[in-house]
PDB file of C-alpha atoms in Angstrom:
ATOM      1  CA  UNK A 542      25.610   3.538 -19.353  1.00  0.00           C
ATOM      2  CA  UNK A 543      23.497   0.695 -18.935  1.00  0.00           C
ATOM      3  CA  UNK A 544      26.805  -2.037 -18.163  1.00  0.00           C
ATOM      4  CA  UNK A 545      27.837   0.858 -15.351  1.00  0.00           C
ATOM      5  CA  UNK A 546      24.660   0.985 -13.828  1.00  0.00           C
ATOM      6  CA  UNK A 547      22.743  -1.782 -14.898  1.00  0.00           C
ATOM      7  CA  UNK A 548      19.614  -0.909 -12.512  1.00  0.00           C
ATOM      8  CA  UNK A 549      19.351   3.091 -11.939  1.00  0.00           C
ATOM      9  CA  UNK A 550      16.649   3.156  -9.766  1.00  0.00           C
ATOM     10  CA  UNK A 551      18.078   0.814  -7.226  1.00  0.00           C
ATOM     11  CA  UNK A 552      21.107   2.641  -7.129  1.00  0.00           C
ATOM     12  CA  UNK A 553      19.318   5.899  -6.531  1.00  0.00           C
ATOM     13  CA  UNK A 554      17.595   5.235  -4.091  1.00  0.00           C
ATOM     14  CA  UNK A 555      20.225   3.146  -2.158  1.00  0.00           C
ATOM     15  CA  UNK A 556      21.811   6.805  -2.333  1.00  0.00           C
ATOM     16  CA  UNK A 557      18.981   8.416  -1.019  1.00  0.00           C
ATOM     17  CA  UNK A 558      18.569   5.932   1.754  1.00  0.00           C
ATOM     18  CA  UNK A 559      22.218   6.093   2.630  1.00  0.00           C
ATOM     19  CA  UNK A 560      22.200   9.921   2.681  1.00  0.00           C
ATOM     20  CA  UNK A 561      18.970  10.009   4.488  1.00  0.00           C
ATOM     21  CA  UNK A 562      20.780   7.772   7.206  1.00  0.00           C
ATOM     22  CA  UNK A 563      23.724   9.538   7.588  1.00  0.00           C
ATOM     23  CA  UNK A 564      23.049  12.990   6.563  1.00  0.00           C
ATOM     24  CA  UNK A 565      24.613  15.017   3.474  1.00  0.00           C
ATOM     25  CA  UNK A 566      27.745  15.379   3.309  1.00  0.00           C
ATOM     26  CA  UNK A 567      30.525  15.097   0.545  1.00  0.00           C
ATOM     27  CA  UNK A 568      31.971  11.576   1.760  1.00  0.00           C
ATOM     28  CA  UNK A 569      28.993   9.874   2.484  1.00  0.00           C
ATOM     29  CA  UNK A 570      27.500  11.323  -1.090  1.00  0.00           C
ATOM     30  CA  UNK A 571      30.499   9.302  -2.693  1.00  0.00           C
ATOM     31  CA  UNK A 572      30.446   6.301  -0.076  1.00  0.00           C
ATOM     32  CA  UNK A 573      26.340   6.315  -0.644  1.00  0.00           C
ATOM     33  CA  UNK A 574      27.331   6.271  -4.444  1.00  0.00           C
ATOM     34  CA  UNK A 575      29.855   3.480  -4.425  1.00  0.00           C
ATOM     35  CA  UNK A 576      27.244   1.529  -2.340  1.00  0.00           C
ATOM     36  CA  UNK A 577      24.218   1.887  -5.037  1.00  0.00           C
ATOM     37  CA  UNK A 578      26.337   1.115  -7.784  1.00  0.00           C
ATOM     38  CA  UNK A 579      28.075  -2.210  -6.268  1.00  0.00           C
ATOM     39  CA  UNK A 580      24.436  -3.326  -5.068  1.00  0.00           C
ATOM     40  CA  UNK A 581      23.217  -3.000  -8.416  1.00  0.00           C
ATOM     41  CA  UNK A 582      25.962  -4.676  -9.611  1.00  0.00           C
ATOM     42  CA  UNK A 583      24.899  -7.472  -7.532  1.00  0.00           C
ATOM     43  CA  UNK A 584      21.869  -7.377  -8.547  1.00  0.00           C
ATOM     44  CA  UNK A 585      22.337  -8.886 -12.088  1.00  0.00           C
ATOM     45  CA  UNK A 586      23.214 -12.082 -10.642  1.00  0.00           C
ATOM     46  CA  UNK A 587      19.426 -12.008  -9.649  1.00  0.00           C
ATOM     47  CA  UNK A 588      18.520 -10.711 -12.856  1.00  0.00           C
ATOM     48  CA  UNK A 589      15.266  -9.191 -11.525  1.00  0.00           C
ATOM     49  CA  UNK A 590      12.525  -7.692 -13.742  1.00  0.00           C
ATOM     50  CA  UNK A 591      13.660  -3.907 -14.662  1.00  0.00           C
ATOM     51  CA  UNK A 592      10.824  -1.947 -14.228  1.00  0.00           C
ATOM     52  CA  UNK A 593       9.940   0.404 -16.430  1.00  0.00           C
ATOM     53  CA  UNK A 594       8.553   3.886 -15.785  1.00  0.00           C
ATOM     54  CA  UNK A 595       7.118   5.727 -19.201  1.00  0.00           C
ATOM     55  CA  UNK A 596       5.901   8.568 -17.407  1.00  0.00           C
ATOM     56  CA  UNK A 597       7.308  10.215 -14.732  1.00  0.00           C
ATOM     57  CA  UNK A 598       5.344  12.805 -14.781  1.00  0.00           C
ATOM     58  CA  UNK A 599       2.170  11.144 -13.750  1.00  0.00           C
ATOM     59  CA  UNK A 600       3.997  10.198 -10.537  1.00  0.00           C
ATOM     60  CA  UNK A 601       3.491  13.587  -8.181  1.00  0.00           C
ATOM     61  CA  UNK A 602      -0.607  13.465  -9.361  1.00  0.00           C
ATOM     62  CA  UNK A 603      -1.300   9.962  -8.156  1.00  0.00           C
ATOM     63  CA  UNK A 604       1.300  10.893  -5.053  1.00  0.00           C
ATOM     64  CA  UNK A 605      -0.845  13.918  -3.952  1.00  0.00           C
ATOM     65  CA  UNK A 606      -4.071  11.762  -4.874  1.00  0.00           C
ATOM     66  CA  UNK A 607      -3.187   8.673  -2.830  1.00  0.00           C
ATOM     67  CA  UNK A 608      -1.978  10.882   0.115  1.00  0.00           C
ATOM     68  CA  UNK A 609      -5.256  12.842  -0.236  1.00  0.00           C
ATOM     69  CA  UNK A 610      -7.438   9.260  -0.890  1.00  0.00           C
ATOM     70  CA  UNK A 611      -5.440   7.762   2.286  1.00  0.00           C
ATOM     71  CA  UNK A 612      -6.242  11.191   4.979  1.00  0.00           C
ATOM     72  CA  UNK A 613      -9.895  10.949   4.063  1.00  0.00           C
ATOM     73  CA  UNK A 614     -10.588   7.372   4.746  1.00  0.00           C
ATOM     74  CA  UNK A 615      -8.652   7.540   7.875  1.00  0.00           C
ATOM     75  CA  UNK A 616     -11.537  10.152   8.907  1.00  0.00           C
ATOM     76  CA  UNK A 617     -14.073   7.775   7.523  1.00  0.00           C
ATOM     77  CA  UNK A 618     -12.664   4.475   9.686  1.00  0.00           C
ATOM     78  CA  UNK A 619     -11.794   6.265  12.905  1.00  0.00           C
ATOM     79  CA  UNK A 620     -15.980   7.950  12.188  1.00  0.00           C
ATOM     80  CA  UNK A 621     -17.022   4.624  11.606  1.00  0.00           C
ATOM     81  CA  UNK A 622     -14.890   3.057  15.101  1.00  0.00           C
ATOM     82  CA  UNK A 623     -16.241   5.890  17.006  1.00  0.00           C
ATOM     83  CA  UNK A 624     -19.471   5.237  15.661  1.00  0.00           C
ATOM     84  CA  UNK A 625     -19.598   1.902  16.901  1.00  0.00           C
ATOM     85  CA  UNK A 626     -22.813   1.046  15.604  1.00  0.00           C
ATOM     86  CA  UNK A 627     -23.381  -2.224  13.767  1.00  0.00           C
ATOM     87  CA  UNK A 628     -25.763  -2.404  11.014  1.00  0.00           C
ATOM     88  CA  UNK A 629     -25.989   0.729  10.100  1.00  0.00           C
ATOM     89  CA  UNK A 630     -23.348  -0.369   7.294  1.00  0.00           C
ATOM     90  CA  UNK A 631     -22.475  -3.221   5.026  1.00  0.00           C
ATOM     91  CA  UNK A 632     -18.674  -4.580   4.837  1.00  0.00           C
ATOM     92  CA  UNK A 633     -18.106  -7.256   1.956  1.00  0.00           C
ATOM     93  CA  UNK A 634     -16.114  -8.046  -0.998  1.00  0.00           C
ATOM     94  CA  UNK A 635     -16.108  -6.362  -4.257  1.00  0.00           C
ATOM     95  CA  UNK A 636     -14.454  -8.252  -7.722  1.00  0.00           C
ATOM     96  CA  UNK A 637     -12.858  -6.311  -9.644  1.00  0.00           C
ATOM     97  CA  UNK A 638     -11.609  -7.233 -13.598  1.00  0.00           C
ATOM     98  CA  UNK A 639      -8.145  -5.462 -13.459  1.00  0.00           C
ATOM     99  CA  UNK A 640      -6.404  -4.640 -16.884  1.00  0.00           C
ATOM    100  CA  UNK A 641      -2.809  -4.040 -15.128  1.00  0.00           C
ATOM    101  CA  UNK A 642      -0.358  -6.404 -16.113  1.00  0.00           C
ATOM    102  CA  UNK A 643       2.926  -4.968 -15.066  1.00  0.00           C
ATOM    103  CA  UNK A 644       4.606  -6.883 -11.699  1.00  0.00           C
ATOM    104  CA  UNK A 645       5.593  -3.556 -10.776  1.00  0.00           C
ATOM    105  CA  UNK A 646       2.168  -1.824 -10.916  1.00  0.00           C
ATOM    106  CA  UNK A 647       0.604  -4.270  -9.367  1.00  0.00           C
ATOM    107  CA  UNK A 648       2.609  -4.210  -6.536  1.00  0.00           C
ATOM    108  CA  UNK A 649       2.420  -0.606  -6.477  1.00  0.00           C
ATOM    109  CA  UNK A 650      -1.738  -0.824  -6.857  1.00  0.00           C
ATOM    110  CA  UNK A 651      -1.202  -3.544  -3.452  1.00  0.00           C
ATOM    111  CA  UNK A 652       0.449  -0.666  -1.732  1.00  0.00           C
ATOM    112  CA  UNK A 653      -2.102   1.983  -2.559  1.00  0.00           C
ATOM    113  CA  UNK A 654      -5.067  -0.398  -1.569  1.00  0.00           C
ATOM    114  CA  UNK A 655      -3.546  -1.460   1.488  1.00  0.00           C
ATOM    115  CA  UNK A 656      -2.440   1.830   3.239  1.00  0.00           C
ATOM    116  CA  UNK A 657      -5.952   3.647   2.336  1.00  0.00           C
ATOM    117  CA  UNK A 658      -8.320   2.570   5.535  1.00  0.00           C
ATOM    118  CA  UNK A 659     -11.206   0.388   4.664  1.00  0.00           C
ATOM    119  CA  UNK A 660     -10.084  -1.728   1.757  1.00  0.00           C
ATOM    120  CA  UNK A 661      -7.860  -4.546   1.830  1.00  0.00           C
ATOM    121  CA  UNK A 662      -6.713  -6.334  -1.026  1.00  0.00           C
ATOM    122  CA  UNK A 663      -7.418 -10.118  -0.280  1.00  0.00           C
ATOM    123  CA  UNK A 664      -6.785 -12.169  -3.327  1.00  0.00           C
ATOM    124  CA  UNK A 665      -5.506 -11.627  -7.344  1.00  0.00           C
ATOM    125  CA  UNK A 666      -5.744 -14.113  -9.897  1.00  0.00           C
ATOM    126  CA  UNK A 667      -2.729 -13.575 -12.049  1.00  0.00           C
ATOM    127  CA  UNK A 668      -4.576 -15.900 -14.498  1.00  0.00           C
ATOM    128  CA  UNK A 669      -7.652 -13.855 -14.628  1.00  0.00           C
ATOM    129  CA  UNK A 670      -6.419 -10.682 -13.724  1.00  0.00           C
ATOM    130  CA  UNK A 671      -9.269 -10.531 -11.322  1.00  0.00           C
ATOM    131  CA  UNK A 672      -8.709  -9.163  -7.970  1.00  0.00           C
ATOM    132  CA  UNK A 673     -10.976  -9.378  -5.170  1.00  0.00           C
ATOM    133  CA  UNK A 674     -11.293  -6.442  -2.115  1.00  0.00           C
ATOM    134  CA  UNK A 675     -12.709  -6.625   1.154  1.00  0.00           C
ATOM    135  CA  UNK A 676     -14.587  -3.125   1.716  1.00  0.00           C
ATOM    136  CA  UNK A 677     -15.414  -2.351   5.066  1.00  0.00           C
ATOM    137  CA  UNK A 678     -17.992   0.161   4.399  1.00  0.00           C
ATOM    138  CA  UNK A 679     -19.763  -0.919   0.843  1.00  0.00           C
ATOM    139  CA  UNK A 680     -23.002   1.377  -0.444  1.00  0.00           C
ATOM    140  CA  UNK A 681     -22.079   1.169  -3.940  1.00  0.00           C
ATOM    141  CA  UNK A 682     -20.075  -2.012  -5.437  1.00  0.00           C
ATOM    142  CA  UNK A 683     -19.836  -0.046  -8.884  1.00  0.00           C
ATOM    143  CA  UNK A 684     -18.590   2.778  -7.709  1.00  0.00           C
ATOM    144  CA  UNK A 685     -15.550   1.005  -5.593  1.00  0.00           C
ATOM    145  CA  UNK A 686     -14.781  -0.533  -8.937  1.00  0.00           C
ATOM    146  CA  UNK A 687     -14.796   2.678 -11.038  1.00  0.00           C
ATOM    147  CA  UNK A 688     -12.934   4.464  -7.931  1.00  0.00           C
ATOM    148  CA  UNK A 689     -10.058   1.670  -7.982  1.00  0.00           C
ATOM    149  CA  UNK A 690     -10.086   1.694 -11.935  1.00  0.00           C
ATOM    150  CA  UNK A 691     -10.378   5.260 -12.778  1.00  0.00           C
ATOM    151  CA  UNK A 692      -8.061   6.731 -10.023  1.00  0.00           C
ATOM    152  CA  UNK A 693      -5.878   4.497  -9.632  1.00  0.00           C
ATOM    153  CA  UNK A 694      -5.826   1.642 -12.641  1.00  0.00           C
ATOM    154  CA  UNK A 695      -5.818   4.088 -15.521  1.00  0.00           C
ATOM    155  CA  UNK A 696      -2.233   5.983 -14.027  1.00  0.00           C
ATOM    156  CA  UNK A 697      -0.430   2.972 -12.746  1.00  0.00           C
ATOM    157  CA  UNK A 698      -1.100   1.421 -16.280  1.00  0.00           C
ATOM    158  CA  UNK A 699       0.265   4.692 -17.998  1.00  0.00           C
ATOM    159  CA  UNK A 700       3.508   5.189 -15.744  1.00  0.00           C
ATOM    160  CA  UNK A 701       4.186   1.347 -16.076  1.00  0.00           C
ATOM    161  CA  UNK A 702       3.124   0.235 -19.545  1.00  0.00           C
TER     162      UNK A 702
ATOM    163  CA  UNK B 890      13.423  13.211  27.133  1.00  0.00           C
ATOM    164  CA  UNK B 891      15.605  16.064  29.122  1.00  0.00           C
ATOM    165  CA  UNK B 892      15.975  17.663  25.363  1.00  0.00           C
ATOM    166  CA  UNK B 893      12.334  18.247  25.623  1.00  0.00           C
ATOM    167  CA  UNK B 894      12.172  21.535  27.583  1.00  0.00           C
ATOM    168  CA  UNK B 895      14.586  22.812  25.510  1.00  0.00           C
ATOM    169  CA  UNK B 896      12.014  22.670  22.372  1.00  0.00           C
ATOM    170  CA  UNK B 897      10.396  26.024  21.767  1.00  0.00           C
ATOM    171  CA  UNK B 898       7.195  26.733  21.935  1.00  0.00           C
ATOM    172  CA  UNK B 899       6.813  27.412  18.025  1.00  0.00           C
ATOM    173  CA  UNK B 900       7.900  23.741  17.781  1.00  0.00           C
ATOM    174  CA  UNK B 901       6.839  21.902  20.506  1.00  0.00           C
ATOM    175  CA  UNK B 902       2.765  23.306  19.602  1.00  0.00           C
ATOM    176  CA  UNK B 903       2.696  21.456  16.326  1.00  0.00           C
ATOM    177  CA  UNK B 904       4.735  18.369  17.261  1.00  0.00           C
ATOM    178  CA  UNK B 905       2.023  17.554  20.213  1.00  0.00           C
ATOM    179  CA  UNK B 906       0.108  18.152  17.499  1.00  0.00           C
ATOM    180  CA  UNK B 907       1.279  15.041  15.388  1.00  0.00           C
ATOM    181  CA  UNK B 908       2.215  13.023  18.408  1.00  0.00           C
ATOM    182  CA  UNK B 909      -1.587  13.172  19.756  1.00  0.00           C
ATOM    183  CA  UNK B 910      -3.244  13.046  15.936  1.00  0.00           C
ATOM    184  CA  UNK B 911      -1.158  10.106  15.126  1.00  0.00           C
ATOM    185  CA  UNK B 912      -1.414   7.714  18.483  1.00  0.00           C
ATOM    186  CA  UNK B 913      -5.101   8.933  18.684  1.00  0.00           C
ATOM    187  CA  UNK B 914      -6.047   7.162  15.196  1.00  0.00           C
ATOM    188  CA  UNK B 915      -3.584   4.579  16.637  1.00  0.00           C
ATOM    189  CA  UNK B 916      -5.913   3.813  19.306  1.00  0.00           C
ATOM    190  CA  UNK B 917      -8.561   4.015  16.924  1.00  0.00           C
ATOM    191  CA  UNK B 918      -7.089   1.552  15.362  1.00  0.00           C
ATOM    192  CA  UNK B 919      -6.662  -0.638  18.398  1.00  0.00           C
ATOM    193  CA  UNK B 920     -10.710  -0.096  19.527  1.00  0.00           C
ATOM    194  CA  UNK B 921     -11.756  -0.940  15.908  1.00  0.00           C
ATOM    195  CA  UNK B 922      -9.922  -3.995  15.913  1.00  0.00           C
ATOM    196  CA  UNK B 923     -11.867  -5.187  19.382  1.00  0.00           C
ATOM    197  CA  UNK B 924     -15.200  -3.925  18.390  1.00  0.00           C
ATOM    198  CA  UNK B 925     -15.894  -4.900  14.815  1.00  0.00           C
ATOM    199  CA  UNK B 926     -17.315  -8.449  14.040  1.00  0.00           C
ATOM    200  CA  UNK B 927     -15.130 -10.464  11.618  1.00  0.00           C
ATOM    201  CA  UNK B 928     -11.935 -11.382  10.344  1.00  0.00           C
ATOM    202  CA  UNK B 929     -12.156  -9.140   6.892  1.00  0.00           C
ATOM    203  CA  UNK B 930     -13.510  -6.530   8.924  1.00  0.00           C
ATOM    204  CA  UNK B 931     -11.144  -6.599  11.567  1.00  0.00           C
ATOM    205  CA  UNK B 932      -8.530  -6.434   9.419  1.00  0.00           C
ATOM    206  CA  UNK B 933      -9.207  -2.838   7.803  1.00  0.00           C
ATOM    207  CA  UNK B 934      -8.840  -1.372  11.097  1.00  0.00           C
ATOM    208  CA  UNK B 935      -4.868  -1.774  11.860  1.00  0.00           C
ATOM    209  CA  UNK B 936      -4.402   0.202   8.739  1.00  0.00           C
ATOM    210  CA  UNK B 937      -4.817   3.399  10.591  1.00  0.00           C
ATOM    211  CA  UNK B 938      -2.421   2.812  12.677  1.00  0.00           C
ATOM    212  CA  UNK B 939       0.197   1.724   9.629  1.00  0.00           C
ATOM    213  CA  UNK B 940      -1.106   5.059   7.689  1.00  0.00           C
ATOM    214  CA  UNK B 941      -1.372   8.231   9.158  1.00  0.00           C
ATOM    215  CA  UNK B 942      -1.302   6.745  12.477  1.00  0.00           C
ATOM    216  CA  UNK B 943       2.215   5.916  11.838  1.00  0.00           C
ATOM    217  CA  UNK B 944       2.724   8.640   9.758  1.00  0.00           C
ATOM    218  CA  UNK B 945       2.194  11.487  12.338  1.00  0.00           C
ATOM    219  CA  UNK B 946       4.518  10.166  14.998  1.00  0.00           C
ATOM    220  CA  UNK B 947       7.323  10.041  12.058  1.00  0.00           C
ATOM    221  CA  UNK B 948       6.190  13.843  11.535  1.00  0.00           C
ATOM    222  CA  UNK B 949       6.297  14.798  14.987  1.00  0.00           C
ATOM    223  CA  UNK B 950       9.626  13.340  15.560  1.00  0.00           C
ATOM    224  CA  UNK B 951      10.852  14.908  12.311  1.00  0.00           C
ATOM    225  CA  UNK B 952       9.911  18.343  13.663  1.00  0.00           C
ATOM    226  CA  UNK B 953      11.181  17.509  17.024  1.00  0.00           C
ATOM    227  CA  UNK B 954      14.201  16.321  16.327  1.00  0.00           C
ATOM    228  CA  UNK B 955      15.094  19.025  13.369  1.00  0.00           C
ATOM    229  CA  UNK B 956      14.184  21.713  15.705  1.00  0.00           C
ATOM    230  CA  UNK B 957      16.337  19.979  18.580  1.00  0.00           C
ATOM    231  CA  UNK B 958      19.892  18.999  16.482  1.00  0.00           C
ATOM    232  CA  UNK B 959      19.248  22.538  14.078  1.00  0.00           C
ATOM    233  CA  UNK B 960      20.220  20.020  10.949  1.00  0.00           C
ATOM    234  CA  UNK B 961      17.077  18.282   9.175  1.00  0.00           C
ATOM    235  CA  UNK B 962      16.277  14.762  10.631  1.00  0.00           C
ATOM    236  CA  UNK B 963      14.548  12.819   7.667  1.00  0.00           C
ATOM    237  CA  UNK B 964      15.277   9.659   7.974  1.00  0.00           C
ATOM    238  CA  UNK B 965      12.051   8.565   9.225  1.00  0.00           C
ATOM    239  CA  UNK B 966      11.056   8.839   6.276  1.00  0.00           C
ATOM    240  CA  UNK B 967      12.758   5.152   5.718  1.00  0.00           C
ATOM    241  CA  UNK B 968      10.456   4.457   8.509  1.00  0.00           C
ATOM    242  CA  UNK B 969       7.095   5.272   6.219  1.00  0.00           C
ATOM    243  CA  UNK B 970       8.374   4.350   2.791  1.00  0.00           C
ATOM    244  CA  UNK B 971       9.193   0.438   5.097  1.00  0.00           C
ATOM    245  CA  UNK B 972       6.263   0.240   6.414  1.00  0.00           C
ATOM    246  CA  UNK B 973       4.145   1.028   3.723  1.00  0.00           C
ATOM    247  CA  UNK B 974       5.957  -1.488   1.400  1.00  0.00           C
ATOM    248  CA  UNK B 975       5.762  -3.950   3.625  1.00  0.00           C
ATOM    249  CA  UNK B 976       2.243  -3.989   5.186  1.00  0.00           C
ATOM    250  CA  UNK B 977       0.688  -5.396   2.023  1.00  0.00           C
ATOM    251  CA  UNK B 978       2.944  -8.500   2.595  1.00  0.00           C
ATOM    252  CA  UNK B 979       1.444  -9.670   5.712  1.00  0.00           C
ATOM    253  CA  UNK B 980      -1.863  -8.267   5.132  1.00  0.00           C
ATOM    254  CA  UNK B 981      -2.569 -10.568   1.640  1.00  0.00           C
ATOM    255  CA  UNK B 982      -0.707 -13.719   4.009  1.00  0.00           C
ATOM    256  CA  UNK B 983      -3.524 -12.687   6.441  1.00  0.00           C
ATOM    257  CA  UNK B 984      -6.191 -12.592   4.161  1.00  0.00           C
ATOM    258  CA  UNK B 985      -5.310 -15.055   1.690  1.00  0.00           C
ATOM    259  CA  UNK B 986      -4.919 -17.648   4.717  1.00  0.00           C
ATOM    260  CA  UNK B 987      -8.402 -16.370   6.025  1.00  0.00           C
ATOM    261  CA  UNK B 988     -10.182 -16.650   2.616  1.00  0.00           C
ATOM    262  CA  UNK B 989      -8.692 -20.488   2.535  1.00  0.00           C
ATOM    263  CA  UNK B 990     -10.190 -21.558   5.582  1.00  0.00           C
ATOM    264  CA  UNK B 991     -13.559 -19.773   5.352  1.00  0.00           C
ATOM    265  CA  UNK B 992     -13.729 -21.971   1.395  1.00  0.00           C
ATOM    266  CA  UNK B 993     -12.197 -25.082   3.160  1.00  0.00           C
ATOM    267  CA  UNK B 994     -15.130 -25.048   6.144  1.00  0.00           C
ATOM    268  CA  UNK B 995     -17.844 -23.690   3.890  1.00  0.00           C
ATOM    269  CA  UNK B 996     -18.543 -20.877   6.294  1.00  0.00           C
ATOM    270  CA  UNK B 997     -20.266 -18.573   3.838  1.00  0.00           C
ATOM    271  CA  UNK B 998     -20.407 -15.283   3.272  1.00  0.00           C
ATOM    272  CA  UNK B 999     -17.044 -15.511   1.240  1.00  0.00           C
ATOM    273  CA  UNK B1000     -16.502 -15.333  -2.415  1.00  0.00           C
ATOM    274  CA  UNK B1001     -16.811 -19.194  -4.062  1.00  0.00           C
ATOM    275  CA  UNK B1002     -13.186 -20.138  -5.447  1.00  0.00           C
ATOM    276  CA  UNK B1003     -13.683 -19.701  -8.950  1.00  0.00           C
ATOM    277  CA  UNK B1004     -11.530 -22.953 -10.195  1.00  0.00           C
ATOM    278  CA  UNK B1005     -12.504 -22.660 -13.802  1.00  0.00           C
ATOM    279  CA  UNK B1006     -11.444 -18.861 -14.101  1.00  0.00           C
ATOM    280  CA  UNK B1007      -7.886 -19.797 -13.505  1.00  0.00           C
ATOM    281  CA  UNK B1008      -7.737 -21.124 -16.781  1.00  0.00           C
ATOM    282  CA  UNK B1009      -4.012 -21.503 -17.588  1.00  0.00           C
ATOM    283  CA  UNK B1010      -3.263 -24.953 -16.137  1.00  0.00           C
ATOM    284  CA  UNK B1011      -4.965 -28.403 -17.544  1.00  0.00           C
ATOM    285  CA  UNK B1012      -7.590 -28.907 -15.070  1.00  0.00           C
ATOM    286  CA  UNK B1013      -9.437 -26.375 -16.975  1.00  0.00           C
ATOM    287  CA  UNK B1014     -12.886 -27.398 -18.176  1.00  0.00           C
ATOM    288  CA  UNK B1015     -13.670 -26.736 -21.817  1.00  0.00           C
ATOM    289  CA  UNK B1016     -16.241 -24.505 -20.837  1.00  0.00           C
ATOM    290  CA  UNK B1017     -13.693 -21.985 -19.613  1.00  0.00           C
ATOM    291  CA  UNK B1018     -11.298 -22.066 -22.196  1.00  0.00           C
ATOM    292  CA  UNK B1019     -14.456 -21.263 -24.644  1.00  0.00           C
ATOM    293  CA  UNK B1020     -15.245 -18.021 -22.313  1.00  0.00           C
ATOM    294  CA  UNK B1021     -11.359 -17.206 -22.478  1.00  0.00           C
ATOM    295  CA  UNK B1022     -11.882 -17.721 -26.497  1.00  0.00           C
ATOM    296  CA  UNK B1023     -14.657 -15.211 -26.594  1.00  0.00           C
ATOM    297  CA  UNK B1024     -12.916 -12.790 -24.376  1.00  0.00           C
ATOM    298  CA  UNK B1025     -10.253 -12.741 -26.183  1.00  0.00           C
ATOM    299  CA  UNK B1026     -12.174 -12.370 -30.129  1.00  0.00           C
TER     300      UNK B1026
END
């Protein structure tokens, strides 16, 4: 199982892609197929990191969280641009100790903190594991750190470790 | 664009709908980039239009499109899933190259590089590898 497809994931989603792209059908399903698995073939050359997922069943909480997280701090940027008023809140940077390890989770965590309006992941210490956010509107520095940690930390470090 | 008329109402209602929500924030997006003051704050405002902004075009032309060909047009999805893999990239290039130039001119108001928290290399002072001893215990 493993020598035939040494890297599932890729190859599944290659198929999805390649179905998404040309619609479903029975001979791109096979072509799609034949395309995963030869990419993932090539892939060992690279030998990249195999991720790992322990718990897929986390997955469709954080999903529905992030997507949830993301649609309210649009509202909360696009009030604060229409706003327009300077002073009235502080931006600045918030250090946070992370406990994630996992390349994978990490990069996932960069995605989350990225798309959701108003904080933007500016530097991570691999040594440290100490990551530092820019927050554009800051009341509360502990509660940005228990809202990265808590909603977002704790999953990640259960679906990836 | 001649397709359009033949979109019916049921369809067209909601994907004006997504088209307006999504290059409203968009613009949003655009002002908030002009108005705010610096760099780190200038930088949080694009992400509306990489979000939702984005993300309710790609809707609207999913419904348009599904409606129009009467077999389900998903691959913008590609578009999102793209866009939101990639937008970290440049933003942390952005930042990262912002954050060195800030320390480099002494221009305040930034976090101090913390050289003695990185720890793994030599240059580490004893001092640091004690904390890291204690942290560890």
């Amino acid at each position: 199982m493993s020598r035939l497809l040494p890297y599932p994931l890729l190859a599944t989603s290659l198929l999805v892609m390649w179905i998404l792209l040309n619609g479903l059908s029975a001979g791109h399903l096979v072509l799609g197929a034949i395309i995963g698995i030869a990419a993932s073939w090539a892939m060992t050359a690279l030998e990249p990191a195999k991720p790992r997922l322990r718990r897929w069943g986390l997955i469709p909480g954080l999903f529905v969280t992030v997507m949830a997280d993301v649609l309210r701090s649009n509202i909360a940027v696009a009030s604060i641009v229409l706003r327009g008023r300077r002073g009235q809140r502080t931006s600045g940077f918030v250090t946070i100790p992370l406990e994630l390890r996992d390349p994978t989770g990490l990069a996932v965590l960069a995605c989350i903190i990225t798309s959701t309006p108003g904080t933007a992941w500016v530097e991570y210490r691999s040594g440290t594991g100490v990551l530092l956010l820019h927050v554009l509107d800051l009341a509360d520095e502990q509660e940005w750190i228990d809202i990265i940690k808590g909603r977002y930390e704790r999953p990640l470090m259960e679906i990836f470790e | 664009m001649t397709h359009a008329a033949d979109l019916p109402a049921w369809a067209a209602l909601p994907t004006a709908f997504f088209l307006l929500l999504g290059s409203g924030l968009t613009l949003l997006g655009a002002i908030g980039l002009l108005r705010f003051g610096s760099f780190y704050e200038r930088v949080h405002a694009p992400t509306l239009g990489t979000t939702w902004g984005a993300g309710g075009i790609l809707i609207a032309s999913m419904i348009c499109f599904t409606v129009l060909q009467s077999r389900p047009a998903l691959h913008e999805i590609l578009i999102a899933a793209f866009v939101i893999v990639t937008t970290p990239v440049s933003l942390m290039l952005l930042a990262r190259a912002a954050l060195y130039r800030d320390r480099t001119e002494n221009n305040g108001g930034v976090p101090a590089f913390e050289a003695e928290s990185e720890g793994t290399d030599g240059e580490a002072s004893p001092k640091s590898s004690d904390q890291k001893q204690t942290k560890g215990q």
